[in-house]
PDB file of C-alpha atoms in Angstrom:
ATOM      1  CA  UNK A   1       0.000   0.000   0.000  1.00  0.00           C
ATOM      2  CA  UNK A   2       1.418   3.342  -1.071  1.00  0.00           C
ATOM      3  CA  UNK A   3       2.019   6.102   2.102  1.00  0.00           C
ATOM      4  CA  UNK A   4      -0.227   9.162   1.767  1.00  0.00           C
ATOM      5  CA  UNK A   5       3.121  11.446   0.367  1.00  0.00           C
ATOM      6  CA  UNK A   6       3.429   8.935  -2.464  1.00  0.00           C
ATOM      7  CA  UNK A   7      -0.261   8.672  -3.291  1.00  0.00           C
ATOM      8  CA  UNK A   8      -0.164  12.665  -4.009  1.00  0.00           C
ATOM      9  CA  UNK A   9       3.745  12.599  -5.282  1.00  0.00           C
ATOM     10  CA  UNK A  10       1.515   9.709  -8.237  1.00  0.00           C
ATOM     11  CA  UNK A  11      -1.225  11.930  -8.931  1.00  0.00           C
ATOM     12  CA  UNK A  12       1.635  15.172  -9.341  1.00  0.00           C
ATOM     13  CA  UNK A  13       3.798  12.797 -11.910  1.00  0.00           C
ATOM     14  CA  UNK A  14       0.429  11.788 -13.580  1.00  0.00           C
ATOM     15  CA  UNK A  15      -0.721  15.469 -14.104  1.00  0.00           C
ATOM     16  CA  UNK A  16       3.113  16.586 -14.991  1.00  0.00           C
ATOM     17  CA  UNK A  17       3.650  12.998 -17.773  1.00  0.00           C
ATOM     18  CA  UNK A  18       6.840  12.863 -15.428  1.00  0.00           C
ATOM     19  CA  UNK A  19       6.790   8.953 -15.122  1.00  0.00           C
ATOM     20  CA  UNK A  20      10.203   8.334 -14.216  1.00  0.00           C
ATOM     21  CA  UNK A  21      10.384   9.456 -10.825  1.00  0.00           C
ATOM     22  CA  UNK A  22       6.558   8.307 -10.798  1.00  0.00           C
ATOM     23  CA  UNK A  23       8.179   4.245 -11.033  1.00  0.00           C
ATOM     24  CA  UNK A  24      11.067   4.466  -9.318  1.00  0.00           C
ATOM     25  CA  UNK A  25       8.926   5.081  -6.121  1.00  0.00           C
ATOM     26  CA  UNK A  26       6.508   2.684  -7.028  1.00  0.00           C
ATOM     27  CA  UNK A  27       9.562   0.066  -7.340  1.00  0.00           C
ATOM     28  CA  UNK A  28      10.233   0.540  -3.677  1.00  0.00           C
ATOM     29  CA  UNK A  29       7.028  -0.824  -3.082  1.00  0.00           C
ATOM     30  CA  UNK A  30       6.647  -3.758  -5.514  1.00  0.00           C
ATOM     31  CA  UNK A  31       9.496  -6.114  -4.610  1.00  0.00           C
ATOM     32  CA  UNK A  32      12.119  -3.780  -5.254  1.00  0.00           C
ATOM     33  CA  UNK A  33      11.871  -4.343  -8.995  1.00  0.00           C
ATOM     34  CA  UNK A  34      11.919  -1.401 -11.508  1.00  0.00           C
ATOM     35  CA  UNK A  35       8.866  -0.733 -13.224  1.00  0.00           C
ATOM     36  CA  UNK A  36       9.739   0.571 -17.092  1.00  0.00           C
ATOM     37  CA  UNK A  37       6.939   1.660 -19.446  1.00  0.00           C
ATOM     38  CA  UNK A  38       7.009   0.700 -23.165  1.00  0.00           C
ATOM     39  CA  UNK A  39       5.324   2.490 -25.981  1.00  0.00           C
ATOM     40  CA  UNK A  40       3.863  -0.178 -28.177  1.00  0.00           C
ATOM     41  CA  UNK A  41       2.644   0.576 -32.081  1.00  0.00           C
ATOM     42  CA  UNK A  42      -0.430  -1.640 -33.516  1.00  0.00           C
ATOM     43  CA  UNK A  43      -0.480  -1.442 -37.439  1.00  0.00           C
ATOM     44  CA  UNK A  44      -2.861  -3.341 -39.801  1.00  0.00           C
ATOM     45  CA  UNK A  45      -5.040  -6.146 -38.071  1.00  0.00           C
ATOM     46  CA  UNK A  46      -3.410  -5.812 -34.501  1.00  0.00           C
ATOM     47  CA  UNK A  47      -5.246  -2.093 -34.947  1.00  0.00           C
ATOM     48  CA  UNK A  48      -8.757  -3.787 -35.400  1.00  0.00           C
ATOM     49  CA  UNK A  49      -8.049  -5.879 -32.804  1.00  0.00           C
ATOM     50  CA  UNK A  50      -6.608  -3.842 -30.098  1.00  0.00           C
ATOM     51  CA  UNK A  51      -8.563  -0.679 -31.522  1.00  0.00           C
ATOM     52  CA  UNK A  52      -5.507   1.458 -30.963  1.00  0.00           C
ATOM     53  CA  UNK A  53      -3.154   2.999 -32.796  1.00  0.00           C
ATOM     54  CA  UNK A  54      -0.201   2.736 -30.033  1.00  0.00           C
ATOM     55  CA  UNK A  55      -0.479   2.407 -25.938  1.00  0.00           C
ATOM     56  CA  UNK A  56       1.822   2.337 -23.033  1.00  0.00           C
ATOM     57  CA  UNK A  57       2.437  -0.267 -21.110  1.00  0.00           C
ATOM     58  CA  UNK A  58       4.304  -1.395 -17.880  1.00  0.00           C
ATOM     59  CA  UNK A  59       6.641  -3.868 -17.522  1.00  0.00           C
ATOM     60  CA  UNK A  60       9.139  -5.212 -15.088  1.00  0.00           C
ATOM     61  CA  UNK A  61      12.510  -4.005 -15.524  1.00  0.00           C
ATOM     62  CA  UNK A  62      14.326  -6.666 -17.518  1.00  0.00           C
ATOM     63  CA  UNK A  63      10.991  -8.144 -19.730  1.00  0.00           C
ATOM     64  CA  UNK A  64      11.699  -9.244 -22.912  1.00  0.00           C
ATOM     65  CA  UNK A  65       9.894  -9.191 -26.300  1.00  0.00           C
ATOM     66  CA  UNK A  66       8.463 -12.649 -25.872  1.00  0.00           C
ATOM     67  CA  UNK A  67       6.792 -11.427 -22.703  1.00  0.00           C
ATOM     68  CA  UNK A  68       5.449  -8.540 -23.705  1.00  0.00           C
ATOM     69  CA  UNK A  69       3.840 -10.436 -26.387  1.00  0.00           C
ATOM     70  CA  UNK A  70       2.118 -12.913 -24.033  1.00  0.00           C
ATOM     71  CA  UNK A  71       1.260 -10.024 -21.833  1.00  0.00           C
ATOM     72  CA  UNK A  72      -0.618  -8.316 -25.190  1.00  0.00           C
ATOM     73  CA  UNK A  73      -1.974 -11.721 -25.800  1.00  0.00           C
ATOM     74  CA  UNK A  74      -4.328 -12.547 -22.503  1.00  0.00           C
ATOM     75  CA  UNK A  75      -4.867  -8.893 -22.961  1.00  0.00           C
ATOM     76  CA  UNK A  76      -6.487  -8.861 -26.797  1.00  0.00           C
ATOM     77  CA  UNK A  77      -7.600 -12.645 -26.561  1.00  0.00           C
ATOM     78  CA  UNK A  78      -7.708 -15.139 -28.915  1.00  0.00           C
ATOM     79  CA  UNK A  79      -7.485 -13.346 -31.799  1.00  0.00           C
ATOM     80  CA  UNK A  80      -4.215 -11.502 -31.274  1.00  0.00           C
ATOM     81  CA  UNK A  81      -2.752 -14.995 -29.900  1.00  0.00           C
ATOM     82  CA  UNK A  82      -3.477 -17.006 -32.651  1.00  0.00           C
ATOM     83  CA  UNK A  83      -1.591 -14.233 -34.792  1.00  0.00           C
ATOM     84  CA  UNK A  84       1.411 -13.780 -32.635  1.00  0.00           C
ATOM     85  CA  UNK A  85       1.785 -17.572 -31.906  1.00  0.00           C
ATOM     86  CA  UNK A  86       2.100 -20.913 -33.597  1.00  0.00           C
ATOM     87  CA  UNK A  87       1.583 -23.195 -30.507  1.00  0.00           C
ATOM     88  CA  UNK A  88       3.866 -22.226 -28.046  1.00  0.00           C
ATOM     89  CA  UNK A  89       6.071 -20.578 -30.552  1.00  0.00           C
ATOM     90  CA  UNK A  90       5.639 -16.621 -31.734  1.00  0.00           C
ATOM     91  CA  UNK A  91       5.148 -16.343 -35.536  1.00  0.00           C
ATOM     92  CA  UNK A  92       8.089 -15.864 -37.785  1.00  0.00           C
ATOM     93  CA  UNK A  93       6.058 -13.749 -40.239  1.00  0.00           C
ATOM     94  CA  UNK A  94       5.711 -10.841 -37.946  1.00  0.00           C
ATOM     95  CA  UNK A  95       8.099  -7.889 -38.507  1.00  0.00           C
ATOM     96  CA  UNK A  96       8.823  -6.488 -34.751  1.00  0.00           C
ATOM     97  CA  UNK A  97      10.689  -3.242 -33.855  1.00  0.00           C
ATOM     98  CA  UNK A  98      12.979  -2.106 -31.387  1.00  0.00           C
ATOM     99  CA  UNK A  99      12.707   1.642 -31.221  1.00  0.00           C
ATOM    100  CA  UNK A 100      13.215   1.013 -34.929  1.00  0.00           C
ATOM    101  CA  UNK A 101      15.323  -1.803 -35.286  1.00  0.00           C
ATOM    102  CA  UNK A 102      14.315  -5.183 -36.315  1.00  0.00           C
ATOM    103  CA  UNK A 103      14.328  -7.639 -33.372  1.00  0.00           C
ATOM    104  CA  UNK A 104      16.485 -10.374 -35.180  1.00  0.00           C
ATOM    105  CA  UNK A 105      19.325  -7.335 -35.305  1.00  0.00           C
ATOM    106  CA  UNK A 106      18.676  -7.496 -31.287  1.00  0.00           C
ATOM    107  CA  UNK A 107      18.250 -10.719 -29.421  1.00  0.00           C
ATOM    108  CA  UNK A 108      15.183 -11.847 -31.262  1.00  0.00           C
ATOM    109  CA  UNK A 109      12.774 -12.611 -28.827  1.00  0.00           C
ATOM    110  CA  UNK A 110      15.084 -12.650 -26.140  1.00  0.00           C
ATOM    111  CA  UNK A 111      15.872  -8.654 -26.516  1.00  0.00           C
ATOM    112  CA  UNK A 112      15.160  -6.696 -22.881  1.00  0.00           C
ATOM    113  CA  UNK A 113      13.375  -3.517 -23.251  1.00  0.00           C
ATOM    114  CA  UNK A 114      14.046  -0.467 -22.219  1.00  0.00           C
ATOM    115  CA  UNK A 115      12.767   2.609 -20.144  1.00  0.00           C
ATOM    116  CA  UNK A 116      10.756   4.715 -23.121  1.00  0.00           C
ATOM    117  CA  UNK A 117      11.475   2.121 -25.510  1.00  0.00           C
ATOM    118  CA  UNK A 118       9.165   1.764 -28.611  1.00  0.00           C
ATOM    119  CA  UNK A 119       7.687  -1.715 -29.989  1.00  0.00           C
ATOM    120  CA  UNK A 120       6.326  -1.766 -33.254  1.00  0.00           C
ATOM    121  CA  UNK A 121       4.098  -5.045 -34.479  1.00  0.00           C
ATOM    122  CA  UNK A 122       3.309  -5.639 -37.869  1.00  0.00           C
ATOM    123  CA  UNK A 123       1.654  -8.654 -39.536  1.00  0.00           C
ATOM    124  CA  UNK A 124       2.549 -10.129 -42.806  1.00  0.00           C
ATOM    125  CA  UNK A 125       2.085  -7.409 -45.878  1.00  0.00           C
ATOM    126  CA  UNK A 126       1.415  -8.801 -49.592  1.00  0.00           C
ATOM    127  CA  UNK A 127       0.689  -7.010 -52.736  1.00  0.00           C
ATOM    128  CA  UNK A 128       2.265  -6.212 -55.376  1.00  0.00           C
ATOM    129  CA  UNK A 129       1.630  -5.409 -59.247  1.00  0.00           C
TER     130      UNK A 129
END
């Protein structure tokens, strides 16, 4: 349970968007773990499905891609699972970002993320003329 001071100190980094200082104090208070927050981009059908164009999202300091994914996935159901995974295994056919750079440039699946970092999800794309 947060102290009083910390309850209004939340509400002041809520109304100022100054989340750092906001999750360090809440990491005192959850295990000693470091909250981060993660900007994640929908594009295509992950934007029906999520009906979002991007969000933010907490995670423990030290998450990887692969969690975040299964974190999205009992969030968005069955729908969004059944695109990001093949059984137990996540879909080679997606393209995924790192603040711009292609996962399997990173630690595929196994890449950490980062305070402010940016994931981008995009299904398979055809077309052509």
């Amino acid at each position: 349970m947060f102290p009083k001071f910390l309850f209004k100190l939340n509400i002041a980094c809520k109304k100022l968007k100054y989340y750092p200082v906001l999750y360090r104090f809440k990491a005192l208070f959850s295990g000693g773990f470091m909250i981060l927050r993660v900007k994640i981009k929908y594009f295509a059908i992950f934007r029906e499905i999520t009906n979002k164009r991007e969000e933010e999202l907490d995670v423990k300091e030290g998450a990887t891609i692969k969690e975040l994914l299964e974190t999205l996935s009992e969030r968005y159901g069955k729908r969004f699972k059944d695109l990001v995974f093949n059984g137990d295994v996540v879909s080679d056919r997606l393209l995924m970002l790192v603040d711009g750079v292609n996962i399997h440039s990173l630690n595929g699946l196994e890449t950490k993320l980062s305070e402010n970092a940016t994931f981008v999800i995009l299904p398979p794309v055809g077309g052509g003329g």
